[in-house]
């Protein structure tokens, strides 16, 4: 049974994301024209921060991976620049690099555990509300990922 969960420990990150074709959500609104459609799977990932001191202290970066009905995978995250970034990623490459980079999936939800009719454009709209300032305690990657996760997962789960 899936559960909604609270925000992981706050931390900052100086992170250079992996992906193929980054577009930051200072929302190029051609994104809504190219909306791939219905969300089939949502994953909540974490990985250690790039800063060795922060990583040694247990600092984590949180992000979401979204699979849509066109079989594309999209990585959604808030970075220290305060912007929400979304990009199509190579999921196979991410699996290969998962272990050496100590990335892990904390939660995953399939279509039957998501809100009915959930679309990527809706998730982008929810994420957009988190764009702006970055604060290590109150406006960070964990807050954005947790908020979007909680809104995406069906109420009964």
One Martini backbone bead per residue (centre of mass of N, CA, C, O) as a GRO file, in nm:
protein
  157
    1UNK     BB    1   0.096   0.037   0.023
    2UNK     BB    2   0.058   0.358  -0.023
    3UNK     BB    3   0.217   0.663   0.090
    4UNK     BB    4   0.228   0.945   0.225
    5UNK     BB    5   0.489   1.193   0.272
    6UNK     BB    6   0.726   1.359   0.412
    7UNK     BB    7   0.977   1.560   0.432
    8UNK     BB    8   1.282   1.547   0.387
    9UNK     BB    9   1.566   1.645   0.459
   10UNK     BB   10   1.719   1.933   0.447
   11UNK     BB   11   1.894   2.059   0.148
   12UNK     BB   12   2.154   2.137  -0.055
   13UNK     BB   13   2.241   2.194  -0.411
   14UNK     BB   14   2.494   2.125  -0.668
   15UNK     BB   15   2.340   2.038  -0.968
   16UNK     BB   16   2.399   1.829  -1.253
   17UNK     BB   17   2.192   1.718  -1.471
   18UNK     BB   18   2.056   1.435  -1.624
   19UNK     BB   19   2.002   1.435  -1.986
   20UNK     BB   20   1.777   1.495  -2.278
   21UNK     BB   21   1.681   1.795  -2.302
   22UNK     BB   22   1.667   2.061  -2.146
   23UNK     BB   23   1.394   2.224  -1.961
   24UNK     BB   24   1.303   2.488  -1.812
   25UNK     BB   25   1.005   2.607  -1.646
   26UNK     BB   26   1.014   2.873  -1.779
   27UNK     BB   27   0.771   2.793  -1.936
   28UNK     BB   28   0.754   2.664  -2.218
   29UNK     BB   29   0.448   2.670  -2.376
   30UNK     BB   30   0.512   2.436  -2.577
   31UNK     BB   31   0.479   2.212  -2.369
   32UNK     BB   32   0.164   2.192  -2.386
   33UNK     BB   33   0.162   2.100  -2.688
   34UNK     BB   34   0.374   1.845  -2.607
   35UNK     BB   35   0.203   1.678  -2.436
   36UNK     BB   36   0.222   1.335  -2.372
   37UNK     BB   37   0.030   1.293  -2.116
   38UNK     BB   38  -0.027   1.026  -1.949
   39UNK     BB   39   0.032   0.898  -1.642
   40UNK     BB   40   0.191   0.574  -1.543
   41UNK     BB   41   0.447   0.681  -1.366
   42UNK     BB   42   0.588   0.732  -1.031
   43UNK     BB   43   0.901   0.863  -0.897
   44UNK     BB   44   1.098   0.873  -0.595
   45UNK     BB   45   1.408   1.031  -0.565
   46UNK     BB   46   1.753   0.986  -0.451
   47UNK     BB   47   2.063   1.169  -0.371
   48UNK     BB   48   2.353   1.269  -0.315
   49UNK     BB   49   2.532   1.523  -0.274
   50UNK     BB   50   2.804   1.678  -0.424
   51UNK     BB   51   2.886   1.771  -0.160
   52UNK     BB   52   3.091   1.606   0.053
   53UNK     BB   53   2.997   1.719   0.325
   54UNK     BB   54   2.691   1.691   0.283
   55UNK     BB   55   2.698   1.388   0.216
   56UNK     BB   56   2.832   1.294   0.488
   57UNK     BB   57   2.569   1.419   0.645
   58UNK     BB   58   2.315   1.314   0.445
   59UNK     BB   59   2.265   1.471   0.199
   60UNK     BB   60   1.981   1.529  -0.021
   61UNK     BB   61   1.832   1.469  -0.339
   62UNK     BB   62   1.522   1.542  -0.493
   63UNK     BB   63   1.316   1.354  -0.737
   64UNK     BB   64   1.131   1.303  -1.037
   65UNK     BB   65   0.984   1.027  -1.223
   66UNK     BB   66   0.808   1.030  -1.542
   67UNK     BB   67   0.573   0.825  -1.700
   68UNK     BB   68   0.437   0.810  -2.016
   69UNK     BB   69   0.230   0.695  -2.281
   70UNK     BB   70   0.503   0.741  -2.475
   71UNK     BB   71   0.755   0.622  -2.290
   72UNK     BB   72   0.851   0.861  -2.146
   73UNK     BB   73   1.102   1.022  -1.945
   74UNK     BB   74   1.077   1.248  -1.663
   75UNK     BB   75   1.263   1.501  -1.506
   76UNK     BB   76   1.188   1.645  -1.179
   77UNK     BB   77   1.328   1.960  -1.046
   78UNK     BB   78   1.485   2.141  -0.784
   79UNK     BB   79   1.712   2.399  -0.778
   80UNK     BB   80   1.927   2.646  -0.649
   81UNK     BB   81   1.805   2.856  -0.868
   82UNK     BB   82   1.472   2.801  -0.830
   83UNK     BB   83   1.425   2.611  -1.057
   84UNK     BB   84   1.239   2.421  -1.269
   85UNK     BB   85   1.319   2.099  -1.395
   86UNK     BB   86   1.272   1.950  -1.726
   87UNK     BB   87   1.335   1.619  -1.870
   88UNK     BB   88   1.436   1.402  -2.093
   89UNK     BB   89   1.523   1.063  -2.033
   90UNK     BB   90   1.747   0.793  -1.984
   91UNK     BB   91   1.656   0.521  -1.809
   92UNK     BB   92   1.885   0.323  -1.855
   93UNK     BB   93   2.116   0.510  -1.769
   94UNK     BB   94   2.006   0.550  -1.483
   95UNK     BB   95   2.034   0.255  -1.391
   96UNK     BB   96   2.342   0.234  -1.432
   97UNK     BB   97   2.406   0.497  -1.233
   98UNK     BB   98   2.270   0.441  -0.960
   99UNK     BB   99   2.485   0.302  -0.785
  100UNK     BB  100   2.740   0.493  -0.808
  101UNK     BB  101   2.540   0.748  -0.717
  102UNK     BB  102   2.332   0.656  -0.495
  103UNK     BB  103   2.063   0.600  -0.612
  104UNK     BB  104   1.703   0.611  -0.518
  105UNK     BB  105   1.395   0.458  -0.466
  106UNK     BB  106   1.134   0.533  -0.248
  107UNK     BB  107   0.893   0.565  -0.462
  108UNK     BB  108   0.608   0.401  -0.633
  109UNK     BB  109   0.360   0.464  -0.900
  110UNK     BB  110   0.098   0.349  -1.057
  111UNK     BB  111  -0.179   0.417  -1.230
  112UNK     BB  112  -0.371   0.286  -1.001
  113UNK     BB  113  -0.226   0.506  -0.777
  114UNK     BB  114  -0.335   0.739  -0.934
  115UNK     BB  115  -0.481   0.985  -1.040
  116UNK     BB  116  -0.725   1.034  -1.237
  117UNK     BB  117  -0.599   1.155  -1.536
  118UNK     BB  118  -0.303   1.208  -1.518
  119UNK     BB  119  -0.091   1.478  -1.621
  120UNK     BB  120   0.191   1.646  -1.697
  121UNK     BB  121   0.066   1.932  -1.696
  122UNK     BB  122  -0.021   1.914  -1.398
  123UNK     BB  123   0.254   1.872  -1.271
  124UNK     BB  124   0.375   2.134  -1.380
  125UNK     BB  125   0.181   2.321  -1.232
  126UNK     BB  126   0.261   2.235  -0.945
  127UNK     BB  127   0.566   2.299  -0.975
  128UNK     BB  128   0.549   2.604  -1.044
  129UNK     BB  129   0.483   2.691  -0.741
  130UNK     BB  130   0.813   2.640  -0.671
  131UNK     BB  131   0.909   2.873  -0.814
  132UNK     BB  132   1.214   3.040  -0.717
  133UNK     BB  133   1.318   3.046  -0.440
  134UNK     BB  134   1.585   2.921  -0.235
  135UNK     BB  135   1.551   2.710   0.058
  136UNK     BB  136   1.681   2.482   0.274
  137UNK     BB  137   1.391   2.467   0.443
  138UNK     BB  138   1.124   2.593   0.249
  139UNK     BB  139   1.262   2.587  -0.072
  140UNK     BB  140   1.292   2.277  -0.206
  141UNK     BB  141   1.320   1.970  -0.347
  142UNK     BB  142   1.148   1.821  -0.131
  143UNK     BB  143   0.895   1.994  -0.139
  144UNK     BB  144   0.824   1.958  -0.433
  145UNK     BB  145   0.820   1.647  -0.453
  146UNK     BB  146   0.615   1.597  -0.226
  147UNK     BB  147   0.380   1.764  -0.333
  148UNK     BB  148   0.348   1.618  -0.604
  149UNK     BB  149   0.311   1.337  -0.495
  150UNK     BB  150   0.059   1.391  -0.311
  151UNK     BB  151  -0.119   1.490  -0.559
  152UNK     BB  152  -0.087   1.216  -0.739
  153UNK     BB  153  -0.185   1.038  -0.528
  154UNK     BB  154  -0.422   0.860  -0.426
  155UNK     BB  155  -0.617   0.884  -0.148
  156UNK     BB  156  -0.642   0.561  -0.081
  157UNK     BB  157  -0.299   0.542  -0.061
   0.00000   0.00000   0.00000
